[in-house]
Each structure stands twice: as C-alpha cells, then as structure tokens.
PDB file of C-alpha atoms and ligand atoms in Angstrom:
ATOM      1  CA  MET L   1      -7.580-187.901  78.840  1.00 42.00           C
ATOM      2  CA  PHE L   2      -6.812-191.592  76.895  1.00 48.00           C
ATOM      3  CA  PHE L   3      -3.510-191.806  75.365  1.00 45.00           C
ATOM      4  CA  HIS L   4      -3.277-193.839  71.506  1.00 46.00           C
ATOM      5  CA  GLU L   5      -0.523-195.447  70.616  1.00 46.00           C
ATOM      6  CA  GLY L   6      -0.625-196.406  66.946  1.00 44.00           C
ATOM      7  CA  SER L   7       0.893-199.771  67.415  1.00 55.00           C
ATOM      8  CA  ASP L   8      -1.484-200.961  69.979  1.00 84.00           C
ATOM      9  CA  SER L   9      -5.039-200.253  68.323  1.00 94.00           C
ATOM     10  CA  PHE L  10      -7.372-202.737  67.220  1.00 96.00           C
ATOM     11  CA  LEU L  11      -7.732-203.204  63.895  1.00 95.00           C
ATOM     12  CA  GLU L  12      -5.059-200.811  63.272  1.00 91.00           C
ATOM     13  CA  GLU L  13      -7.959-197.848  63.145  1.00 90.00           C
ATOM     14  CA  GLU L  14      -6.513-194.476  63.587  1.00 89.00           C
ATOM     15  CA  VAL L  15      -9.764-192.797  64.262  1.00 93.00           C
ATOM     16  CA  GLU L  16      -9.578-190.328  67.057  1.00 94.00           C
ATOM     17  CA  TYR L  17     -11.426-190.937  70.638  1.00 95.00           C
ATOM     18  CA  LYS L  18     -14.105-187.843  69.716  1.00 95.00           C
ATOM     19  CA  LYS L  19     -15.287-189.375  66.607  1.00 96.00           C
ATOM     20  CA  ALA L  20     -14.899-193.067  67.259  1.00 97.00           C
ATOM     21  CA  LYS L  21     -18.533-194.945  68.438  1.00 98.00           C
ATOM     22  CA  TYR L  22     -17.007-197.713  70.035  1.00 98.00           C
ATOM     23  CA  VAL L  23     -14.279-198.110  72.586  1.00 98.00           C
ATOM     24  CA  ILE L  24     -12.012-200.960  73.056  1.00 97.00           C
ATOM     25  CA  ILE L  25     -10.882-201.323  77.130  1.00 97.00           C
ATOM     26  CA  PRO L  26      -7.962-203.839  77.760  1.00 97.00           C
ATOM     27  CA  VAL L  27      -8.674-205.422  81.263  1.00 96.00           C
ATOM     28  CA  PRO L  28      -5.614-207.517  81.952  1.00 93.00           C
ATOM     29  CA  LEU L  29      -7.805-208.789  85.467  1.00 91.00           C
ATOM     30  CA  ASP L  30      -5.777-212.109  86.559  1.00 88.00           C
ATOM     31  CA  ILE L  31      -6.068-212.120  90.272  1.00 84.00           C
ATOM     32  CA  THR L  32      -8.518-215.211  91.061  1.00 75.00           C
ATOM     33  CA  THR L  33      -8.138-217.402  87.776  1.00 68.00           C
ATOM     34  CA  THR L  34      -8.566-220.723  89.528  1.00 70.00           C
ATOM     35  CA  TYR L  35      -7.385-223.208  87.002  1.00 69.00           C
ATOM     36  CA  VAL L  36      -5.063-222.135  84.016  1.00 74.00           C
ATOM     37  CA  ASN L  37      -3.845-218.824  84.473  1.00 78.00           C
ATOM     38  CA  GLY L  38      -2.571-216.231  81.924  1.00 81.00           C
ATOM     39  CA  THR L  39      -5.653-214.516  81.003  1.00 84.00           C
ATOM     40  CA  LYS L  40      -3.806-211.215  81.614  1.00 90.00           C
ATOM     41  CA  PHE L  41      -2.194-211.523  78.241  1.00 91.00           C
ATOM     42  CA  GLY L  42      -5.614-211.579  76.738  1.00 94.00           C
ATOM     43  CA  PRO L  43      -5.960-208.358  75.528  1.00 95.00           C
ATOM     44  CA  ALA L  44      -2.872-207.623  74.357  1.00 94.00           C
ATOM     45  CA  SER L  45      -3.027-210.879  72.088  1.00 95.00           C
ATOM     46  CA  ILE L  46      -6.482-209.932  70.919  1.00 96.00           C
ATOM     47  CA  ILE L  47      -5.606-206.659  69.740  1.00 96.00           C
ATOM     48  CA  GLU L  48      -2.827-208.081  68.341  1.00 95.00           C
ATOM     49  CA  ALA L  49      -4.835-211.226  66.495  1.00 96.00           C
ATOM     50  CA  SER L  50      -7.516-208.336  65.160  1.00 97.00           C
ATOM     51  CA  ARG L  51      -4.583-206.838  63.481  1.00 94.00           C
ATOM     52  CA  SER L  52      -4.385-209.956  61.104  1.00 94.00           C
ATOM     53  CA  LEU L  53      -7.906-209.560  60.093  1.00 97.00           C
ATOM     54  CA  GLU L  54     -10.383-207.275  57.640  1.00 97.00           C
ATOM     55  CA  ASN L  55     -12.298-204.776  58.273  1.00 95.00           C
ATOM     56  CA  TYR L  56     -14.883-205.880  55.906  1.00 97.00           C
ATOM     57  CA  ASP L  57     -16.972-207.983  57.879  1.00 97.00           C
ATOM     58  CA  TYR L  58     -18.150-210.708  55.237  1.00 97.00           C
ATOM     59  CA  GLU L  59     -21.029-211.856  57.802  1.00 95.00           C
ATOM     60  CA  PHE L  60     -22.751-208.693  57.780  1.00 96.00           C
ATOM     61  CA  ASP L  61     -21.273-207.292  54.621  1.00 96.00           C
ATOM     62  CA  PHE L  62     -19.929-203.935  56.832  1.00 97.00           C
ATOM     63  CA  ASP L  63     -16.867-202.397  56.733  1.00 97.00           C
ATOM     64  CA  VAL L  64     -16.145-201.794  60.233  1.00 97.00           C
ATOM     65  CA  LYS L  65     -13.940-198.483  59.813  1.00 95.00           C
ATOM     66  CA  ASP L  66     -13.467-195.603  61.550  1.00 96.00           C
ATOM     67  CA  LEU L  67     -15.294-196.948  64.583  1.00 97.00           C
ATOM     68  CA  ILE L  68     -13.307-198.124  67.194  1.00 97.00           C
ATOM     69  CA  PHE L  69     -10.900-196.575  69.257  1.00 97.00           C
ATOM     70  CA  THR L  70      -8.413-198.596  71.688  1.00 96.00           C
ATOM     71  CA  ILE L  71      -7.359-197.001  74.752  1.00 95.00           C
ATOM     72  CA  ASN L  72      -4.485-198.178  76.846  1.00 94.00           C
ATOM     73  CA  GLN L  73      -4.117-201.241  78.624  1.00 94.00           C
ATOM     74  CA  LEU L  74      -5.629-200.427  82.059  1.00 95.00           C
ATOM     75  CA  GLN L  75      -3.167-200.689  85.311  1.00 93.00           C
ATOM     76  CA  LEU L  76      -4.989-202.496  87.414  1.00 93.00           C
ATOM     77  CA  PRO L  77      -4.518-202.638  91.422  1.00 91.00           C
ATOM     78  CA  LEU L  78      -4.002-206.301  92.351  1.00 89.00           C
ATOM     79  CA  ASP L  79      -6.782-206.162  95.106  1.00 90.00           C
ATOM     80  CA  ALA L  80      -9.770-207.318  93.346  1.00 91.00           C
ATOM     81  CA  LYS L  81     -12.084-204.569  95.234  1.00 93.00           C
ATOM     82  CA  LYS L  82      -9.735-201.825  93.888  1.00 95.00           C
ATOM     83  CA  ALA L  83      -9.535-203.562  90.236  1.00 95.00           C
ATOM     84  CA  ILE L  84     -13.296-203.625  89.804  1.00 95.00           C
ATOM     85  CA  GLU L  85     -13.517-200.002  91.119  1.00 97.00           C
ATOM     86  CA  ALA L  86     -11.048-198.871  88.387  1.00 97.00           C
ATOM     87  CA  ILE L  87     -12.149-201.115  85.823  1.00 97.00           C
ATOM     88  CA  LYS L  88     -16.067-199.306  86.615  1.00 98.00           C
ATOM     89  CA  GLN L  89     -14.475-195.727  86.642  1.00 98.00           C
ATOM     90  CA  THR L  90     -12.825-196.481  83.420  1.00 98.00           C
ATOM     91  CA  VAL L  91     -16.351-198.253  81.542  1.00 98.00           C
ATOM     92  CA  SER L  92     -18.704-195.188  83.226  1.00 98.00           C
ATOM     93  CA  ASP L  93     -15.816-192.385  81.407  1.00 98.00           C
ATOM     94  CA  VAL L  94     -16.469-194.336  78.395  1.00 98.00           C
ATOM     95  CA  VAL L  95     -20.274-194.479  78.384  1.00 98.00           C
ATOM     96  CA  ASN L  96     -20.596-190.681  79.743  1.00 98.00           C
ATOM     97  CA  ASP L  97     -18.805-190.115  76.437  1.00 97.00           C
ATOM     98  CA  GLY L  98     -21.860-191.234  74.459  1.00 98.00           C
ATOM     99  CA  LYS L  99     -19.841-194.166  73.378  1.00 98.00           C
ATOM    100  CA  ILE L 100     -20.168-198.218  73.486  1.00 98.00           C
ATOM    101  CA  PRO L 101     -17.452-199.517  75.709  1.00 98.00           C
ATOM    102  CA  ILE L 102     -15.926-203.016  74.178  1.00 98.00           C
ATOM    103  CA  MET L 103     -13.945-204.633  77.092  1.00 98.00           C
ATOM    104  CA  ILE L 104     -11.439-207.271  76.465  1.00 98.00           C
ATOM    105  CA  GLY L 105      -9.907-209.225  79.260  1.00 94.00           C
ATOM    106  CA  GLY L 106      -8.692-210.628  81.536  1.00 92.00           C
ATOM    107  CA  GLU L 107     -11.046-212.731  83.708  1.00 92.00           C
ATOM    108  CA  HIS L 108     -14.318-212.845  84.078  1.00 93.00           C
ATOM    109  CA  LEU L 109     -14.678-210.970  87.123  1.00 93.00           C
ATOM    110  CA  GLY L 110     -14.098-207.793  84.587  1.00 96.00           C
ATOM    111  CA  SER L 111     -17.810-207.938  83.541  1.00 97.00           C
ATOM    112  CA  TYR L 112     -19.237-207.340  87.116  1.00 96.00           C
ATOM    113  CA  ALA L 113     -17.239-204.245  87.284  1.00 97.00           C
ATOM    114  CA  SER L 114     -18.313-203.302  83.981  1.00 98.00           C
ATOM    115  CA  SER L 115     -22.168-204.129  84.943  1.00 98.00           C
ATOM    116  CA  LEU L 116     -21.691-201.458  87.925  1.00 98.00           C
ATOM    117  CA  ALA L 117     -21.348-198.371  85.521  1.00 98.00           C
ATOM    118  CA  PHE L 118     -24.840-199.365  84.011  1.00 98.00           C
ATOM    119  CA  GLY L 119     -28.332-199.015  85.283  1.00 97.00           C
ATOM    120  CA  ASP L 120     -31.196-201.542  86.059  1.00 95.00           C
ATOM    121  CA  ASP L 121     -32.831-200.619  82.713  1.00 97.00           C
ATOM    122  CA  VAL L 122     -29.744-202.691  80.695  1.00 98.00           C
ATOM    123  CA  SER L 123     -30.247-206.798  80.993  1.00 98.00           C
ATOM    124  CA  PHE L 124     -27.240-208.773  80.765  1.00 98.00           C
ATOM    125  CA  VAL L 125     -26.967-211.186  78.263  1.00 98.00           C
ATOM    126  CA  ILE L 126     -23.942-213.736  79.140  1.00 98.00           C
ATOM    127  CA  PHE L 127     -22.584-216.547  77.194  1.00 98.00           C
ATOM    128  CA  ASP L 128     -20.768-218.904  79.477  1.00 98.00           C
ATOM    129  CA  ALA L 129     -20.129-222.610  80.001  1.00 97.00           C
ATOM    130  CA  HIS L 130     -20.173-222.152  83.918  1.00 96.00           C
ATOM    131  CA  GLY L 131     -22.873-220.679  86.011  1.00 95.00           C
ATOM    132  CA  ASP L 132     -20.309-218.451  87.718  1.00 92.00           C
ATOM    133  CA  PHE L 133     -23.000-218.910  90.438  1.00 92.00           C
ATOM    134  CA  LYS L 134     -20.387-219.548  93.467  1.00 90.00           C
ATOM    135  CA  LYS L 135     -21.256-217.625  96.764  1.00 87.00           C
ATOM    136  CA  SER L 136     -17.882-218.095  97.336  1.00 83.00           C
ATOM    137  CA  ILE L 137     -14.121-219.786  96.485  1.00 80.00           C
ATOM    138  CA  SER L 138     -12.523-220.679  99.609  1.00 79.00           C
ATOM    139  CA  GLY L 139     -13.927-217.889 101.865  1.00 78.00           C
ATOM    140  CA  VAL L 140     -13.634-215.054  98.757  1.00 80.00           C
ATOM    141  CA  GLU L 141     -16.688-213.366  97.231  1.00 82.00           C
ATOM    142  CA  LEU L 142     -14.995-211.897  94.499  1.00 86.00           C
ATOM    143  CA  THR L 143     -13.846-214.059  91.801  1.00 83.00           C
ATOM    144  CA  HIS L 144     -14.762-215.332  88.294  1.00 83.00           C
ATOM    145  CA  ALA L 145     -16.531-218.092  89.670  1.00 86.00           C
ATOM    146  CA  SER L 146     -18.989-215.764  91.138  1.00 92.00           C
ATOM    147  CA  THR L 147     -19.370-213.334  87.995  1.00 94.00           C
ATOM    148  CA  THR L 148     -23.138-214.450  86.826  1.00 96.00           C
ATOM    149  CA  ARG L 149     -24.472-214.296  90.621  1.00 95.00           C
ATOM    150  CA  LEU L 150     -22.782-210.973  91.218  1.00 95.00           C
ATOM    151  CA  ILE L 151     -24.485-209.179  88.183  1.00 97.00           C
ATOM    152  CA  SER L 152     -27.405-210.766  88.837  1.00 96.00           C
ATOM    153  CA  SER L 153     -27.654-208.904  92.188  1.00 94.00           C
ATOM    154  CA  SER L 154     -28.785-205.954  90.700  1.00 94.00           C
ATOM    155  CA  LYS L 155     -29.316-206.644  87.023  1.00 96.00           C
ATOM    156  CA  LYS L 156     -31.517-208.899  84.878  1.00 96.00           C
ATOM    157  CA  THR L 157     -29.395-211.597  83.318  1.00 96.00           C
ATOM    158  CA  ALA L 158     -29.695-214.529  80.544  1.00 96.00           C
ATOM    159  CA  ILE L 159     -27.328-217.317  80.496  1.00 97.00           C
ATOM    160  CA  VAL L 160     -26.771-218.910  77.084  1.00 97.00           C
ATOM    161  CA  GLY L 161     -24.530-221.683  76.377  1.00 97.00           C
ATOM    162  CA  LEU L 162     -24.577-222.951  79.883  1.00 97.00           C
ATOM    163  CA  ARG L 163     -23.284-226.498  80.410  1.00 97.00           C
ATOM    164  CA  SER L 164     -21.065-226.325  83.835  1.00 96.00           C
ATOM    165  CA  PHE L 165     -22.803-225.799  87.284  1.00 96.00           C
ATOM    166  CA  SER L 166     -23.685-227.762  90.860  1.00 95.00           C
ATOM    167  CA  ARG L 167     -27.773-228.407  91.249  1.00 96.00           C
ATOM    168  CA  SER L 168     -27.216-226.173  93.985  1.00 94.00           C
ATOM    169  CA  ASP L 169     -26.265-223.086  91.932  1.00 95.00           C
ATOM    170  CA  MET L 170     -28.809-224.192  89.257  1.00 96.00           C
ATOM    171  CA  GLN L 171     -31.733-224.319  92.184  1.00 97.00           C
ATOM    172  CA  ASP L 172     -30.369-220.485  92.663  1.00 96.00           C
ATOM    173  CA  ILE L 173     -30.326-219.609  88.775  1.00 97.00           C
ATOM    174  CA  LYS L 174     -33.924-221.175  88.379  1.00 97.00           C
ATOM    175  CA  SER L 175     -35.598-219.235  91.954  1.00 97.00           C
ATOM    176  CA  MET L 176     -34.341-216.106  90.489  1.00 96.00           C
ATOM    177  CA  GLY L 177     -36.240-216.865  87.204  1.00 95.00           C
ATOM    178  CA  ILE L 178     -32.938-216.124  85.083  1.00 96.00           C
ATOM    179  CA  PRO L 179     -33.432-217.523  81.291  1.00 95.00           C
ATOM    180  CA  VAL L 180     -31.387-220.129  80.617  1.00 95.00           C
ATOM    181  CA  VAL L 181     -30.222-221.304  76.924  1.00 95.00           C
ATOM    182  CA  PRO L 182     -28.582-224.544  76.915  1.00 94.00           C
ATOM    183  CA  VAL L 183     -26.114-225.237  73.569  1.00 94.00           C
ATOM    184  CA  LYS L 184     -28.673-227.756  72.119  1.00 88.00           C
ATOM    185  CA  GLU L 185     -31.071-225.374  72.402  1.00 88.00           C
ATOM    186  CA  LEU L 186     -29.437-222.594  71.040  1.00 88.00           C
ATOM    187  CA  SER L 187     -30.677-222.730  67.374  1.00 80.00           C
ATOM    188  CA  LYS L 188     -34.574-223.055  68.132  1.00 82.00           C
ATOM    189  CA  GLY L 189     -34.943-221.519  72.105  1.00 80.00           C
ATOM    190  CA  PHE L 190     -33.080-218.159  71.836  1.00 90.00           C
ATOM    191  CA  SER L 191     -35.648-216.098  70.326  1.00 89.00           C
ATOM    192  CA  ASN L 192     -38.056-217.325  73.197  1.00 87.00           C
ATOM    193  CA  ALA L 193     -35.675-217.006  75.761  1.00 87.00           C
ATOM    194  CA  MET L 194     -34.611-213.289  74.698  1.00 90.00           C
ATOM    195  CA  LYS L 195     -38.827-212.790  74.761  1.00 90.00           C
ATOM    196  CA  LYS L 196     -38.470-212.980  78.969  1.00 90.00           C
ATOM    197  CA  ILE L 197     -35.843-210.155  78.523  1.00 92.00           C
ATOM    198  CA  ARG L 198     -38.165-206.778  79.328  1.00 88.00           C
ATOM    199  CA  ASN L 199     -35.802-204.228  78.890  1.00 93.00           C
ATOM    200  CA  LYS L 200     -35.053-202.637  75.686  1.00 96.00           C
ATOM    201  CA  LYS L 201     -31.645-201.897  76.508  1.00 98.00           C
ATOM    202  CA  VAL L 202     -29.016-205.023  76.700  1.00 98.00           C
ATOM    203  CA  TYR L 203     -25.047-205.736  77.218  1.00 98.00           C
ATOM    204  CA  ILE L 204     -23.684-208.459  75.860  1.00 98.00           C
ATOM    205  CA  SER L 205     -20.956-210.604  78.060  1.00 98.00           C
ATOM    206  CA  VAL L 206     -18.705-213.543  76.180  1.00 98.00           C
ATOM    207  CA  ASP L 207     -16.777-215.671  78.180  1.00 97.00           C
ATOM    208  CA  MET L 208     -14.905-217.234  75.391  1.00 98.00           C
ATOM    209  CA  ASP L 209     -15.139-221.044  77.017  1.00 97.00           C
ATOM    210  CA  VAL L 210     -18.771-220.413  75.689  1.00 98.00           C
ATOM    211  CA  PHE L 211     -17.179-221.659  72.515  1.00 98.00           C
ATOM    212  CA  ASP L 212     -16.270-225.436  72.113  1.00 98.00           C
ATOM    213  CA  PRO L 213     -12.473-226.155  73.205  1.00 97.00           C
ATOM    214  CA  SER L 214     -11.661-227.297  69.593  1.00 97.00           C
ATOM    215  CA  ILE L 215     -12.222-223.602  68.370  1.00 97.00           C
ATOM    216  CA  ALA L 216     -11.232-221.762  71.857  1.00 97.00           C
ATOM    217  CA  PRO L 217      -8.569-223.740  73.399  1.00 96.00           C
ATOM    218  CA  GLY L 218      -7.081-220.698  74.813  1.00 95.00           C
ATOM    219  CA  VAL L 219      -9.372-219.862  78.042  1.00 94.00           C
ATOM    220  CA  GLY L 220      -8.886-219.726  81.690  1.00 89.00           C
ATOM    221  CA  THR L 221     -11.451-223.208  82.205  1.00 92.00           C
ATOM    222  CA  PRO L 222     -12.304-224.842  79.230  1.00 95.00           C
ATOM    223  CA  GLN L 223     -15.685-227.197  78.800  1.00 97.00           C
ATOM    224  CA  PRO L 224     -16.411-229.685  76.479  1.00 98.00           C
ATOM    225  CA  GLY L 225     -19.767-229.186  74.482  1.00 97.00           C
ATOM    226  CA  GLY L 226     -19.726-225.627  73.093  1.00 98.00           C
ATOM    227  CA  ILE L 227     -21.063-223.646  71.231  1.00 97.00           C
ATOM    228  CA  THR L 228     -19.907-222.970  67.230  1.00 97.00           C
ATOM    229  CA  TYR L 229     -19.076-219.661  65.580  1.00 97.00           C
ATOM    230  CA  ASN L 230     -21.821-219.581  63.410  1.00 96.00           C
ATOM    231  CA  ASP L 231     -23.970-220.673  66.946  1.00 96.00           C
ATOM    232  CA  PHE L 232     -22.804-217.197  68.142  1.00 97.00           C
ATOM    233  CA  VAL L 233     -23.616-215.041  64.767  1.00 97.00           C
ATOM    234  CA  ASN L 234     -26.831-216.100  64.496  1.00 95.00           C
ATOM    235  CA  ALA L 235     -27.565-214.869  68.466  1.00 96.00           C
ATOM    236  CA  LEU L 236     -25.817-212.109  67.429  1.00 97.00           C
ATOM    237  CA  LYS L 237     -28.454-211.330  64.445  1.00 95.00           C
ATOM    238  CA  THR L 238     -31.231-211.935  66.898  1.00 95.00           C
ATOM    239  CA  ILE L 239     -30.297-209.539  69.666  1.00 96.00           C
ATOM    240  CA  ALA L 240     -28.500-206.759  67.055  1.00 96.00           C
ATOM    241  CA  SER L 241     -32.398-206.911  65.277  1.00 94.00           C
ATOM    242  CA  ASN L 242     -34.377-206.777  68.915  1.00 94.00           C
ATOM    243  CA  PHE L 243     -32.284-204.630  71.276  1.00 96.00           C
ATOM    244  CA  ASP L 244     -30.618-201.603  71.895  1.00 97.00           C
ATOM    245  CA  ILE L 245     -26.944-202.956  72.693  1.00 98.00           C
ATOM    246  CA  VAL L 246     -25.107-200.555  75.268  1.00 98.00           C
ATOM    247  CA  GLY L 247     -21.921-202.215  75.404  1.00 98.00           C
ATOM    248  CA  MET L 248     -19.930-205.734  74.961  1.00 98.00           C
ATOM    249  CA  ASP L 249     -17.019-207.578  76.671  1.00 98.00           C
ATOM    250  CA  VAL L 250     -15.166-210.368  75.696  1.00 98.00           C
ATOM    251  CA  MET L 251     -13.552-212.264  78.751  1.00 97.00           C
ATOM    252  CA  GLU L 252     -11.143-214.784  79.994  1.00 95.00           C
ATOM    253  CA  THR L 253      -8.734-215.412  76.215  1.00 95.00           C
ATOM    254  CA  ARG L 254      -5.233-216.734  77.188  1.00 92.00           C
ATOM    255  CA  ARG L 255      -2.502-216.385  74.438  1.00 88.00           C
ATOM    256  CA  THR L 256      -2.324-219.521  72.581  1.00 87.00           C
ATOM    257  CA  GLU L 257       0.442-220.433  70.130  1.00 88.00           C
ATOM    258  CA  SER L 258      -2.400-221.618  67.504  1.00 91.00           C
ATOM    259  CA  ARG L 259      -3.648-218.098  67.805  1.00 94.00           C
ATOM    260  CA  ALA L 260      -7.024-219.550  67.108  1.00 96.00           C
ATOM    261  CA  THR L 261      -8.817-218.239  70.504  1.00 97.00           C
ATOM    262  CA  GLU L 262      -7.831-214.863  70.280  1.00 96.00           C
ATOM    263  CA  VAL L 263      -8.571-214.360  66.348  1.00 97.00           C
ATOM    264  CA  LEU L 264     -12.211-216.027  67.362  1.00 98.00           C
ATOM    265  CA  ALA L 265     -12.508-213.149  70.370  1.00 98.00           C
ATOM    266  CA  ALA L 266     -10.975-210.032  67.295  1.00 98.00           C
ATOM    267  CA  LYS L 267     -13.637-211.514  64.928  1.00 98.00           C
ATOM    268  CA  ILE L 268     -16.759-211.717  67.214  1.00 98.00           C
ATOM    269  CA  ILE L 269     -15.838-207.894  68.258  1.00 98.00           C
ATOM    270  CA  ILE L 270     -15.906-206.872  64.419  1.00 98.00           C
ATOM    271  CA  ASP L 271     -19.154-208.898  64.109  1.00 98.00           C
ATOM    272  CA  PHE L 272     -20.904-207.127  67.166  1.00 98.00           C
ATOM    273  CA  VAL L 273     -19.604-203.572  65.655  1.00 98.00           C
ATOM    274  CA  ALA L 274     -20.906-204.671  62.223  1.00 98.00           C
ATOM    275  CA  ALA L 275     -24.092-206.030  63.804  1.00 98.00           C
ATOM    276  CA  ARG L 276     -24.919-203.181  65.605  1.00 98.00           C
ATOM    277  CA  GLU L 277     -24.085-200.867  63.003  1.00 97.00           C
ATOM    278  CA  LYS L 278     -25.425-202.400  60.393  1.00 94.00           C
ATOM    279  CA  ASN L 279     -29.189-202.895  62.542  1.00 89.00           C
ATOM    280  CA  ASN L 280     -29.009-198.751  63.347  1.00 84.00           C
ATOM    281  CA  GLU L 281     -28.384-198.314  59.465  1.00 77.00           C
TER     282      GLU L 281
HETATM  283 MN1   MN P   1     -16.917-219.619  82.278  1.00 79.51          MN
END
C-alpha cells in the first residue's frame, strides 16, 4: 500500500516495508497555525536533514541501519476533521502491521490524530513549551493550541518542558492530575514524574518548541527558556529503560536557513530508534 521513492527516504535507508521495524510518516499538516506558518515544509526538511547524518548514533553507541522505512508524504484534506481521520488511519495501519510509527510534522494537532490510533493502555509523554490546553481559538476547537487537552481527554498524559500557559489552563492541567516537568526540574524531577505513569506503554510526542530557540529556532511558536539536546537524550534514556515505547512524533518544525532545527529533529529520531533498540537488545 505504501510506495517508496529512494530519494525521499529518511537516512537514505533502503529497507523494504515488510522488513522495517519503524515507519516514518510525513504529515505536512499546516491548517491552524496561529503565528509563524510553514510547518507544512517540516517533514520534507527533516528527511533532507537526516541525509546529512550518520547511521551510527554516538549517544547510544548503536547503528541505526535497515530499521526505518519512509512512506510517502500524506496528502491531507484541508478540513481539520478529515485530515485528523486520514492521519489516524495511516498510523493505525502502521501499528496494525506491528511497526512503530514515527510521525514528522507539521503542526502539533497531528499528535492528537495519532493518539486516536492507540488504546487507553498507552500514556502520552508530551514534550512541549506550551500547555496546548486551550478549549478553543476564535471558536475553533481543533487547533494546535488544544492538542494536549484533546489527547488528555482520552489518554493519560505528562507534559515535559512546559513554560507557557495561562493560569486557567494550569488549573485545568492540575485538576486533571497531569504530571508536569518544568525545564529547570528536568534533571532531577524527570524520573519522579515518570513514576506517576502507571501504564507500561508510552508514546513520545515532541513539539520542537520544547527546545530552546537558540538550538531550535525553526518552529511555529518559539518560546525562550527551553531544554537542551542533552536534557532530551537523558530523558529518552529514562523512558527507554522504564517503558515500552510504542510510537513517537516530532512536530512543528519549519524549514530554516541554518537547517539547525531540522537536523535536531532528525537526530532525536535517530536517538529514539537507537535508544529503543539498545534497550531491547
Ligand atoms: Mn508548543
């Protein structure tokens, strides 16, 4: 069902779909972006950036080879509801084939679509500068600014790197008992927050704006005071050694002249595969 064109594969991988364990799903969703648009070019930019990187992952001392298949970029309807259904269907297909989906975006709302492909035995660890807990923007409920509220309506969630929210959003987050790990507590508080997650299975959702804008300027809504690359690698180590990771997404990347954000997005995907494989060895 999926067609593979050599020039479009992540890391220039040439593995067949049926042999791959991980599937990159490029989702150029860019419908409800409110500030800097252009996240629709994120998926292609991340794939392009990956082709400048090595298969050998230094952080995890692991070769990411013959593991990752890249499907064609999704052709999405302009209607948000229909786009969400199309994304959910693709992620479900990949999961039903026994593979680990890695969605690349595209605006963060795609993560909500992906969450619909999983049962409530999966917890969502959401790396995001923003609460994404708005009930609506100008009367529209399905937007990137509501992503975490939408996911939390049916799944257990934890929010990591949070530093931008309204007081009422935070009241809702607290009243729902959602664990929050602020940036400054990432080094000491992360393991404790993860202990609050009862499910064995987790899905990692990364809004690239969780990183500091100095290392990830190419995002839809930049926010100062973000996490470092090493913060993320350490968090990944904790998650990979304590949970069964069933999927990942890396969202909100825009094309930038420096390519720094795209390279970082590609690298954390390589790190994710390496971390997960290394732990399952
Ligand atoms: Mn965000």
